[in-house]
Short mmCIF file of C-alpha atoms in Angstrom, two decimals:
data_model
loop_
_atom_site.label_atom_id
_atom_site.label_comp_id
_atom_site.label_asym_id
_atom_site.label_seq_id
_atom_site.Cartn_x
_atom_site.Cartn_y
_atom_site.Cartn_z
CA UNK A 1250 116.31 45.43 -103.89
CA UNK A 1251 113.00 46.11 -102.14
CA UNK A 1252 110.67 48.97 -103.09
CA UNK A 1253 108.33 50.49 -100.48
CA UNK A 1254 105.32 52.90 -101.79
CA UNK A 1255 103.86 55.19 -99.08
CA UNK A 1256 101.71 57.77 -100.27
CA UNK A 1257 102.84 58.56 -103.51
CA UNK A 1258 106.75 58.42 -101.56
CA UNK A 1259 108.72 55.99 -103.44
CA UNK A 1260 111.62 54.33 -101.06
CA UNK A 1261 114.32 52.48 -102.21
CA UNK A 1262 115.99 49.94 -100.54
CA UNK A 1263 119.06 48.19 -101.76
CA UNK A 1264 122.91 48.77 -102.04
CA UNK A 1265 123.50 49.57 -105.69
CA UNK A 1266 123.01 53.48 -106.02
CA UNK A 1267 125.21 54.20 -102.33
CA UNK A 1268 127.77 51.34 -102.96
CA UNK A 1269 128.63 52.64 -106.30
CA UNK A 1270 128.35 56.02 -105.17
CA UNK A 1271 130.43 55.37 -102.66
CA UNK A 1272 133.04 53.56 -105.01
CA UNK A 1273 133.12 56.96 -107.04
CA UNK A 1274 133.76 58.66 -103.81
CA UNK A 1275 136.63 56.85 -102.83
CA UNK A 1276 138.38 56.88 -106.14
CA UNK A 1277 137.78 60.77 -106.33
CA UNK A 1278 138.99 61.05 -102.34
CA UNK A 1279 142.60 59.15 -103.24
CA UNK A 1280 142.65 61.00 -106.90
CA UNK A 1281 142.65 64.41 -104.57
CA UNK A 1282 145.21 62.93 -101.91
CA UNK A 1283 147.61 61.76 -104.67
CA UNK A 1284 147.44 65.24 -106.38
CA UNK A 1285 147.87 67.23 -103.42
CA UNK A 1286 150.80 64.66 -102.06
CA UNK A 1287 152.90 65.58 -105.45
CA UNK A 1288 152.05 68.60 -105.50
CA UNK A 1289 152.92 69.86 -102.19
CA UNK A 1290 156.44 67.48 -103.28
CA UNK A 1291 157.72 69.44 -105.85
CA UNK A 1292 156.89 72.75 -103.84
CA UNK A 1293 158.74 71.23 -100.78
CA UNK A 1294 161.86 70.32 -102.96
CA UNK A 1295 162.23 73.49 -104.50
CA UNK A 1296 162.47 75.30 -101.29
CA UNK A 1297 165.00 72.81 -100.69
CA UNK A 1298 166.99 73.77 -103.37
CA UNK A 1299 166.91 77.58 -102.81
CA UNK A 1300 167.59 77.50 -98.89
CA UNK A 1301 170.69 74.95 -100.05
CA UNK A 1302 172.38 78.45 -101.93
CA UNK A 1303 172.64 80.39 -98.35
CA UNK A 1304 173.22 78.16 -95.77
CA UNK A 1305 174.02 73.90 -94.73
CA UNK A 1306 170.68 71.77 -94.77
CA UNK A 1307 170.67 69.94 -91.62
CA UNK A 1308 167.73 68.62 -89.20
CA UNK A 1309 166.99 71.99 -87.49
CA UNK A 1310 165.98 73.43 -91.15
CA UNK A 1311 162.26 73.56 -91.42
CA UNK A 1312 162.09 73.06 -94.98
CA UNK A 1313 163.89 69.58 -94.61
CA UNK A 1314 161.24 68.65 -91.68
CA UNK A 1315 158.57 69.34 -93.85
CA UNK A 1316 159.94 67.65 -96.74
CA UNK A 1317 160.47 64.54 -94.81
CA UNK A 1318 156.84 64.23 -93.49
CA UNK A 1319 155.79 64.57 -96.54
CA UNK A 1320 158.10 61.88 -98.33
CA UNK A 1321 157.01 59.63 -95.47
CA UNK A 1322 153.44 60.67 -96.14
CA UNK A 1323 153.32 59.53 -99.66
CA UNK A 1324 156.11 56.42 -99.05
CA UNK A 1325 153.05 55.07 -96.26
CA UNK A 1326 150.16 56.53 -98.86
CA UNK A 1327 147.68 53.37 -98.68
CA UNK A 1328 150.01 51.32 -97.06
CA UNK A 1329 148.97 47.51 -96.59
CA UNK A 1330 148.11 46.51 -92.61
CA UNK A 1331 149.06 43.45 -91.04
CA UNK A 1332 146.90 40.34 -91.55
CA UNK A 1333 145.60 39.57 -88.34
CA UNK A 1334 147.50 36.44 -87.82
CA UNK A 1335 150.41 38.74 -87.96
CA UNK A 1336 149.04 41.20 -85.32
CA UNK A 1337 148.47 37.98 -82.83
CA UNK A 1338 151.84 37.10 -83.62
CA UNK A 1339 152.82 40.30 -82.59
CA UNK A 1340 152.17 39.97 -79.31
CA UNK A 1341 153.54 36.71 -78.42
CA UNK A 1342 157.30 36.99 -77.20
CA UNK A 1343 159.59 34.53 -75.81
CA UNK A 1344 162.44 35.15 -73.70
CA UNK A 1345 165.72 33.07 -75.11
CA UNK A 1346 168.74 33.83 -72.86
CA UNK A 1347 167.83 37.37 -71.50
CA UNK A 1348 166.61 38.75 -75.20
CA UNK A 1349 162.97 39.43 -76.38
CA UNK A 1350 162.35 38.14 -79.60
CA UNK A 1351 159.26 39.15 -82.09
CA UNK A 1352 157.44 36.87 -84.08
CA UNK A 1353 155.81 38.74 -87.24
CA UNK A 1354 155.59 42.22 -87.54
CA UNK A 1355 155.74 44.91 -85.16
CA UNK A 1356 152.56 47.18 -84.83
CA UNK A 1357 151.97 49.17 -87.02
CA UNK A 1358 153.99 48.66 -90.30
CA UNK A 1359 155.69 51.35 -92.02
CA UNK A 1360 157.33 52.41 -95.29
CA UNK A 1361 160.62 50.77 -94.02
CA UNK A 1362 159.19 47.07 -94.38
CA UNK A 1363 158.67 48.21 -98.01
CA UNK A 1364 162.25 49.76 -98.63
CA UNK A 1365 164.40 47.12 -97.00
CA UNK A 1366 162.55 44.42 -98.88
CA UNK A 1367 162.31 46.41 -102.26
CA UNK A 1368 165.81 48.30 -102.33
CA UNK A 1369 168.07 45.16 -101.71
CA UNK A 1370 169.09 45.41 -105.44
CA UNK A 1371 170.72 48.41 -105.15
CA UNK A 1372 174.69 48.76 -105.15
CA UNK A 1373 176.30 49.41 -101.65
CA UNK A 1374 172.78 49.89 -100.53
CA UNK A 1375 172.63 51.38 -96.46
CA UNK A 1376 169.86 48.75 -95.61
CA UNK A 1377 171.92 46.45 -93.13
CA UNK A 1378 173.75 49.61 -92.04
CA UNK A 1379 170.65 50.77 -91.17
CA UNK A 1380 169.24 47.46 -89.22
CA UNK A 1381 171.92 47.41 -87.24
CA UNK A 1382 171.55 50.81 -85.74
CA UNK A 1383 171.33 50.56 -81.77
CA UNK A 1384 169.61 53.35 -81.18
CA UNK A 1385 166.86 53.20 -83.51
CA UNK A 1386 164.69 50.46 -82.88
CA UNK A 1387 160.99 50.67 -84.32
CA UNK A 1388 160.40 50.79 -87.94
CA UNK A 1389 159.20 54.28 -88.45
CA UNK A 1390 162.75 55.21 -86.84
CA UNK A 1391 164.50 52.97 -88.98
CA UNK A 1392 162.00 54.40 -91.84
CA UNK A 1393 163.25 58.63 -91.26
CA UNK A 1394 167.21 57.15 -90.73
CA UNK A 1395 167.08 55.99 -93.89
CA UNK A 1396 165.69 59.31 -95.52
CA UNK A 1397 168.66 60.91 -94.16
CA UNK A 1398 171.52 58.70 -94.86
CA UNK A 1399 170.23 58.24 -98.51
CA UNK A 1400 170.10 61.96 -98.48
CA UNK A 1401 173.73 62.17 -97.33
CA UNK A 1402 174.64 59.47 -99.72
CA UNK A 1403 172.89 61.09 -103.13
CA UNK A 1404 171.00 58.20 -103.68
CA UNK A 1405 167.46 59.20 -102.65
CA UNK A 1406 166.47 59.27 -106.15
CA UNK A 1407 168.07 55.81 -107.02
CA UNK A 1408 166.42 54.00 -104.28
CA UNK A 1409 162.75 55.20 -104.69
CA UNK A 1410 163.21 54.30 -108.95
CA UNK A 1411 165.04 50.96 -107.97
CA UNK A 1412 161.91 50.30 -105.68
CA UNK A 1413 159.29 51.24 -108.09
CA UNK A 1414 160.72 49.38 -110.69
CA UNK A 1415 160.21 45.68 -108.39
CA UNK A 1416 156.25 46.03 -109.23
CA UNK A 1417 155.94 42.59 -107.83
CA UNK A 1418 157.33 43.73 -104.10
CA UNK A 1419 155.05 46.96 -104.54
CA UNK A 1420 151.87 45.31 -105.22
CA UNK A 1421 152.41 42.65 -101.77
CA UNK A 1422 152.78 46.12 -100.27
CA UNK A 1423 150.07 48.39 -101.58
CA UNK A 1424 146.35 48.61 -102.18
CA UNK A 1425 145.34 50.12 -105.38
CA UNK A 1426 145.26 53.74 -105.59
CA UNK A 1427 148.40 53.97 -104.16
CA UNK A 1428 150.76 56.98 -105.05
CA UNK A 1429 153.79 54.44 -105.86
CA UNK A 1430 151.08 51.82 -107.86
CA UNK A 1431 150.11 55.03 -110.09
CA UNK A 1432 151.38 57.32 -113.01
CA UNK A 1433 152.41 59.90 -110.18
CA UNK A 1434 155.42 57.75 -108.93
CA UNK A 1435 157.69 58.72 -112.03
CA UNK A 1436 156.68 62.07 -111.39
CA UNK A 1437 158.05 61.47 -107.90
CA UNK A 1438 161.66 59.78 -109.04
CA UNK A 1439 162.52 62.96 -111.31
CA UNK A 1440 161.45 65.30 -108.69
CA UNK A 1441 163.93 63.83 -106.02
CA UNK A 1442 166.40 63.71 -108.69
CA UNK A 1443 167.17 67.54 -108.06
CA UNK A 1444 168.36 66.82 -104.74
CA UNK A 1445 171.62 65.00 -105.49
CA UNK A 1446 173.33 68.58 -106.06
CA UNK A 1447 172.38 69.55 -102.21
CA UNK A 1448 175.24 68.64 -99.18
CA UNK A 1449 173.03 67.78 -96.46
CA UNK A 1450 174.03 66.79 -92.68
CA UNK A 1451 172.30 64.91 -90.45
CA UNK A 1452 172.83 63.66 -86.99
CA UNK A 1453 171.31 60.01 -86.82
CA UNK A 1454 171.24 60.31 -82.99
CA UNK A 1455 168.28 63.06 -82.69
CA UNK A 1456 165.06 64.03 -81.64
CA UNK A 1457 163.89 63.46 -85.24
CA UNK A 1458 164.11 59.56 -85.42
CA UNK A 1459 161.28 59.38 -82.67
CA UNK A 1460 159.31 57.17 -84.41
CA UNK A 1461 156.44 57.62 -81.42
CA UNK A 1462 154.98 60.38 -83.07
CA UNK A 1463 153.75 60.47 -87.27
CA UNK A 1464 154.89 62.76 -89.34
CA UNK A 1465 152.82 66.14 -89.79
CA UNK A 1466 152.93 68.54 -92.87
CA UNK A 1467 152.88 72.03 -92.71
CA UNK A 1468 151.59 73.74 -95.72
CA UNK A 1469 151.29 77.19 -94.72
CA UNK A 1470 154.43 77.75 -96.73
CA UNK A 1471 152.97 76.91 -99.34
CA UNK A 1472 149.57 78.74 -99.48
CA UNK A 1473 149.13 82.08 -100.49
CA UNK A 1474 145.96 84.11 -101.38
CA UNK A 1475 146.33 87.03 -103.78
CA UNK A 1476 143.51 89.75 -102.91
CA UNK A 1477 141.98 90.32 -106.47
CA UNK A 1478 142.12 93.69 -108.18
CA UNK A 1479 138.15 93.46 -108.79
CA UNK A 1480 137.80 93.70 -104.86
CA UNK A 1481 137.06 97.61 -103.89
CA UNK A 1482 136.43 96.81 -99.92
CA UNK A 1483 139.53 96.09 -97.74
CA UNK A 1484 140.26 92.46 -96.01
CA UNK A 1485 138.87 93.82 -92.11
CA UNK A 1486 135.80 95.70 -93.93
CA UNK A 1487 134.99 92.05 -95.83
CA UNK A 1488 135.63 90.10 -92.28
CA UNK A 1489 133.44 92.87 -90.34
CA UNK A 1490 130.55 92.37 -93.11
CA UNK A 1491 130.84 88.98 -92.53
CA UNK A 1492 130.52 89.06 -89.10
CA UNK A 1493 127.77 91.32 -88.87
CA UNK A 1494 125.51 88.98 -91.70
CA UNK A 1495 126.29 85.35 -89.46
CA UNK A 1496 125.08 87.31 -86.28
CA UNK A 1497 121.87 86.61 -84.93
CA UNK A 1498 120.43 90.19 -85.52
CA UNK A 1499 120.91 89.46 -89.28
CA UNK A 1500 117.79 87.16 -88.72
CA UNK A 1501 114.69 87.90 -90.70
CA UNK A 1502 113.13 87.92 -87.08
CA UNK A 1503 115.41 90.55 -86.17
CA UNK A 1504 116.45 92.99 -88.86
CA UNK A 1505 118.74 95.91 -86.98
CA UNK A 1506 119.90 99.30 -88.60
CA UNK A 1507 121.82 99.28 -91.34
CA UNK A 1508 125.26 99.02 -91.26
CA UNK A 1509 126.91 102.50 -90.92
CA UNK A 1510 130.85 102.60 -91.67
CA UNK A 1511 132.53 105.10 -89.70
CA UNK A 1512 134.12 108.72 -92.18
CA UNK A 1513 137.73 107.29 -92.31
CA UNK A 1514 135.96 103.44 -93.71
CA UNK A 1515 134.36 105.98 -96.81
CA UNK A 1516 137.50 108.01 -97.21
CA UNK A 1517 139.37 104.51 -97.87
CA UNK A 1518 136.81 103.57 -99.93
CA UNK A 1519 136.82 106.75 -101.98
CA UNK A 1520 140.75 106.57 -102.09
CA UNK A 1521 140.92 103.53 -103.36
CA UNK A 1522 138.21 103.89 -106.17
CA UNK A 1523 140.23 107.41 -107.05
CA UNK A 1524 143.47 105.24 -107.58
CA UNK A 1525 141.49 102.81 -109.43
CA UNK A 1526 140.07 105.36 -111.82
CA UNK A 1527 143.62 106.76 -112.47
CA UNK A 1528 144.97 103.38 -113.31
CA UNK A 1529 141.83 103.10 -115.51
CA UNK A 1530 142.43 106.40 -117.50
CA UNK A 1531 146.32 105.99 -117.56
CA UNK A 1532 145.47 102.68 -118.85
CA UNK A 1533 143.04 104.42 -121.49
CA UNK A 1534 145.40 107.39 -122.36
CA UNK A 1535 148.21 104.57 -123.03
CA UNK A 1536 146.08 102.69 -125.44
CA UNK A 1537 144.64 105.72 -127.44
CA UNK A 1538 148.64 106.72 -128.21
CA UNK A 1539 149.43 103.22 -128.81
CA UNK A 1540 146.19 103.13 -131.28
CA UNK A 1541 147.50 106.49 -132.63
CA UNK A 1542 151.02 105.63 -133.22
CA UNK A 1543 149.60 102.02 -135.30
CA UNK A 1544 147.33 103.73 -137.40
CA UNK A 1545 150.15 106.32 -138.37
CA UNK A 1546 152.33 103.05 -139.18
CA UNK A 1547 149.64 101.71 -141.03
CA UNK A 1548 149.19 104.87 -143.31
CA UNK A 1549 153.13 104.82 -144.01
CA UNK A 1550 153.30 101.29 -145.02
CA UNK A 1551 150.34 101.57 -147.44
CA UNK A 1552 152.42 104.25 -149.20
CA UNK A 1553 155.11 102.94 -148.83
CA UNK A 1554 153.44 100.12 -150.73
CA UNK A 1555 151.73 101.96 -153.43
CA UNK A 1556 155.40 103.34 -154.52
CA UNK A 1557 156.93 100.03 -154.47
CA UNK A 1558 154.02 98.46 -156.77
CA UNK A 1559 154.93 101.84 -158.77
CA UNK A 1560 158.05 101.07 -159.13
CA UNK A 1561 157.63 97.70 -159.90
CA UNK A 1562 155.26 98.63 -162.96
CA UNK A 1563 157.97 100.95 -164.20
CA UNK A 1564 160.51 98.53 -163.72
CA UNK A 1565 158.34 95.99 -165.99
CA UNK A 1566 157.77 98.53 -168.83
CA UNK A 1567 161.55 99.52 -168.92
CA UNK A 1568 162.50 95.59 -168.81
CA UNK A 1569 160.36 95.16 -171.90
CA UNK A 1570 161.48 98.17 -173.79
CA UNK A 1571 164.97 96.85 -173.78
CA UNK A 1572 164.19 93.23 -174.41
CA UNK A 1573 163.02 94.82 -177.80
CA UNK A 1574 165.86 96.71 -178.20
CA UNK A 1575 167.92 94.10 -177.60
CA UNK A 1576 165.91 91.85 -180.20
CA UNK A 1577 166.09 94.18 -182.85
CA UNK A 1578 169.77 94.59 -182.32
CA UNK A 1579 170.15 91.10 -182.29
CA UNK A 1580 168.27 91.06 -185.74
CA UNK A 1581 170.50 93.62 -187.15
CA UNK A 1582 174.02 91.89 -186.27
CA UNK A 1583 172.32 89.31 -187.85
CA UNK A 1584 171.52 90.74 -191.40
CA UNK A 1585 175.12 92.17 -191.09
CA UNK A 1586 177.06 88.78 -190.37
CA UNK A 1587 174.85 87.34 -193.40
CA UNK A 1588 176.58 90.31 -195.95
CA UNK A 1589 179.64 89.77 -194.46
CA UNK A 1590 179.96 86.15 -195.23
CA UNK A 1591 178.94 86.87 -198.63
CA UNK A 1592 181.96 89.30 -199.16
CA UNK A 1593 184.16 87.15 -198.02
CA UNK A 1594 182.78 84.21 -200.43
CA UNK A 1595 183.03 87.45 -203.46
CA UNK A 1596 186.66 88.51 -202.42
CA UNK A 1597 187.70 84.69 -202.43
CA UNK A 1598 186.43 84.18 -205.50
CA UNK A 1599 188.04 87.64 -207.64
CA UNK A 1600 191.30 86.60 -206.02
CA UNK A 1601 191.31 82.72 -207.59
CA UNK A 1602 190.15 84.62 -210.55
CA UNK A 1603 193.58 87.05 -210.75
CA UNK A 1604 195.68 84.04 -210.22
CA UNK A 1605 194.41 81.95 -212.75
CA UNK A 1606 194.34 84.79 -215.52
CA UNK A 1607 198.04 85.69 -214.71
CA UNK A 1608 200.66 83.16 -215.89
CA UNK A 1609 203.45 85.85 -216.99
CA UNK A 1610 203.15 87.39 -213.08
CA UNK A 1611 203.85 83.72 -211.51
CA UNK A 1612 206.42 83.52 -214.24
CA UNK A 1613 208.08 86.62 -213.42
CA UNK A 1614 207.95 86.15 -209.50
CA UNK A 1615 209.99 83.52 -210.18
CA UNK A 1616 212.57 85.03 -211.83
CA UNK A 1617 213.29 87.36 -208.86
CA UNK A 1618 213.28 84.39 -206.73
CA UNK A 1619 216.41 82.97 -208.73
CA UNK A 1620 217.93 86.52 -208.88
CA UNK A 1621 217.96 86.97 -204.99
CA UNK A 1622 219.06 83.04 -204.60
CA UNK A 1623 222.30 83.80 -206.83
CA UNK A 1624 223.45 87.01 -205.08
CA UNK A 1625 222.95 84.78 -201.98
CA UNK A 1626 225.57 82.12 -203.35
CA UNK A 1627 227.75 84.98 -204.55
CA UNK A 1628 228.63 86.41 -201.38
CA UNK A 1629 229.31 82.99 -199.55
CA UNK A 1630 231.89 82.28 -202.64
CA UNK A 1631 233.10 85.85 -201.38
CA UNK A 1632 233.80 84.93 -198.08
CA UNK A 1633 235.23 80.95 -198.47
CA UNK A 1634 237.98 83.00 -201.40
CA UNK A 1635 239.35 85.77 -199.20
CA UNK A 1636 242.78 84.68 -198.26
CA UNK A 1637 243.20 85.40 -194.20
CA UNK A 1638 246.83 85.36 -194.54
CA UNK A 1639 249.54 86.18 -197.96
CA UNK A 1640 247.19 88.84 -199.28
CA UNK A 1641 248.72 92.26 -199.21
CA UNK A 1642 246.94 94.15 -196.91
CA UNK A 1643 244.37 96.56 -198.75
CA UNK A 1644 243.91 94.55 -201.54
CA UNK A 1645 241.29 92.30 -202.31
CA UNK A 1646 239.64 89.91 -204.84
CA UNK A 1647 236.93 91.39 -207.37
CA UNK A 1648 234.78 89.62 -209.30
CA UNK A 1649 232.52 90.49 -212.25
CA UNK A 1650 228.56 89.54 -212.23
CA UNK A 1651 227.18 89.96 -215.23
CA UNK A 1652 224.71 92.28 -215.95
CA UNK A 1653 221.44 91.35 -217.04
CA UNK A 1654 218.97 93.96 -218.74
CA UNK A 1655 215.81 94.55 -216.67
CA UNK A 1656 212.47 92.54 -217.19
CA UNK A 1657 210.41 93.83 -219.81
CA UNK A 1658 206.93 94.88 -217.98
CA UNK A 1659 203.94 93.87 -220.29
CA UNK A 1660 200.70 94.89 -220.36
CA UNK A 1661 199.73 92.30 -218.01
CA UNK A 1662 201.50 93.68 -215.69
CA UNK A 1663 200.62 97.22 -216.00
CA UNK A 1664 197.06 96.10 -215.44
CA UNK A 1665 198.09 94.64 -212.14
CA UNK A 1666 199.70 97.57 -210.97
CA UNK A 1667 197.14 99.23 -211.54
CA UNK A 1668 194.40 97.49 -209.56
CA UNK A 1669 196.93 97.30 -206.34
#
């Protein structure tokens, strides 16, 4: 790099500021082409999908048209050309038995050298079905039939991810910074996924196979400009402005009149600043209530939380009056289970004390016992005697106890009487 000083000018010459300029350029040029390619995609297949829920998708349907250019747009994005050995090959020919025959390539290549090469793999593919089609003979041709029998077919989205999975195949194919080379091409297999669920029909014998012509993409259905709400002035009183400042009597050499707008231009104007101010105070009257209506909210929940706190204080004093209560109770049954253990050990102790200073008692109780076990054994005598049969009826047999004189109660006893 040479440097040339003239006059305090400093002049550069060399390549590395403009080549790598031009490198930055060039990657921001096919950044912007890949972006708007998907984009306008996805926008494309959607309007697919919503003209496929009134009526058959077929090739006089201007949303298919477009969505096939652009397919074929980003299928040829930064497509490889032919070497030139293959473009002289191109246009030798040699007649063998009334047929032309092509060596190499035909001029220029298209998408469909990629496909047929890349989508060989895939199961009951329509490649040779497609190369054998009479009436389509260049490649573009062969190129848009394909579109529309995979289409037909519901494979679409299997070919283009069976293709862009043989990276080998794509790279002989593509330069670099090519849609199908980049992160963009999964985008593109999940997009054309959608249109599996759409019954299309083609006719593989039309106008639409010329493959004289390239595709072209319309994408005025897909533009729209929203007028902001900040703009006062009307669309034709912007484009009349407009006018009048690029004319020549806008000059500085020429300054004209002012620009007068015409009574009904000012009653617009006035109109539309009215509604605007309406909007703004209906906007401001809304708020205000809204502002009202929260701080009226906010008043009844602070109440609402000064009685709950409230009641939670009260709720903590009565808790711990009656864990008190409940202690001293506690306490109390106690103290009383303590005395009434000790009157049981007292009452246990007067009753061994009656038993063991009362022999005559024990003595006696058995005496009864004996008395009540004879009478017992008297009346079963009784019974095993009595004749069932020789006794004269109404007589019977008598026996005589004998009497015994009734016990003698001592003093002992008395005293037991007594304390029952």
């Amino acid at each position: 790099m040479a440097s040339l000083s003239l006059g305090g000018l400093s002049v550069n010459r060399g390549g590395g500021g403009s080549s790598s300029c031009k490198k930055s350029l060039n990657a921001r040029n096919a950044a912007v082409e890949r972006r708007n390619l998907i984009t306008v995609c996805r926008f494309s297949v959607k309007t697919l999908i919503d003209r496929s829920c009134f009526e058959t998708i077929d090739d006089s349907s201007p949303e298919f048209n477009n969505f096939a250019a652009i397919l074929e747009q980003i299928l040829s994005h930064r497509l490889k050309e032919i070497s030139q050995s293959c473009r002289w090959l191109a246009h030798l020919q040699i007649t063998l038995q009334g047929q032309v025959t092509w060596f190499g390539y035909e001029s220029p290549r298209s998408f469909w050298d990629y496909i047929r090469v890349a989508c060989r793999k895939v199961s009951q593919n329509c490649i040779c079905s497609i190369e054998n089609m009479e009436n389509v003979s260049s490649s573009r041709a062969k190129g848009r039939a394909w579109i529309r029998v995979a289409l037909m077919e519901k494979h679409l989205s299997e070919y283009i991810s069976t293709a862009l999975r043989d990276f080998k195949t794509t790279r002989r194919f593509y330069e670099d910074g090519a849609i199908v080379l980049g992160e963009e091409a999964n985008m593109l297999a999940g997009m054309l996924l959608g249109l599996n669920a759409i019954d299309f029909s083609f006719c593989l014998k039309g106008e639409g196979l010329d493959g004289n012509f390239p595709a072209v993409i319309d994408y005025t259905p897909y533009l729209k400009f929203t007028q902001s709400s900040d703009s006062i002035s009307s669309d034709e009183e912007e484009l009349r402005t407009l006018g009048s400042s690029g004319s020549e009597s806008s000059t500085p050499e020429n300054i004209g009149p002012p620009f007068i707008m015409d009574e009904n231009s000012w009653f617009n104007k006035c109109k539309r600043v009215k509604q605007k101010y309406q909007l703004t105070l209906e906007q401001k009257g809304y708020l205000e209530e809204l502002l009202r209506l929260r701080e009226n909210q906010l008043a009844e929940s602070v109440s609402q939380n000064k009685l709950l706190l409230q009641r939670i204080e009260d709720s903590d004093l009565t808790h711990k009056l009656e864990k008190e209560q409940l202690e001293y109770i506690i306490v109390e049954l106690q103290d009383q289970l303590k005395s009434f253990q000790s009157l049981d050990q007292l009452s246990a102790e007067v009753s061994l004390s009656q038993t063991s200073l009362d022999p005559a008692h024990s003595q006696d109780g058995d005496g009864k016992q004996d008395m009540l076990n004879l009478l017992n054994e008297g009346s079963s005598v009784e019974r095993v005697m009595r004749p069932e049969s020789g006794r004269p009826p109404g007589q019977s047999l008598h026996f005589c106890w004998p009497q015994f004189p009734p016990p003698n109660n001592g003093p002992e006893d008395d005293c037991e009487e007594q304390m029952r």
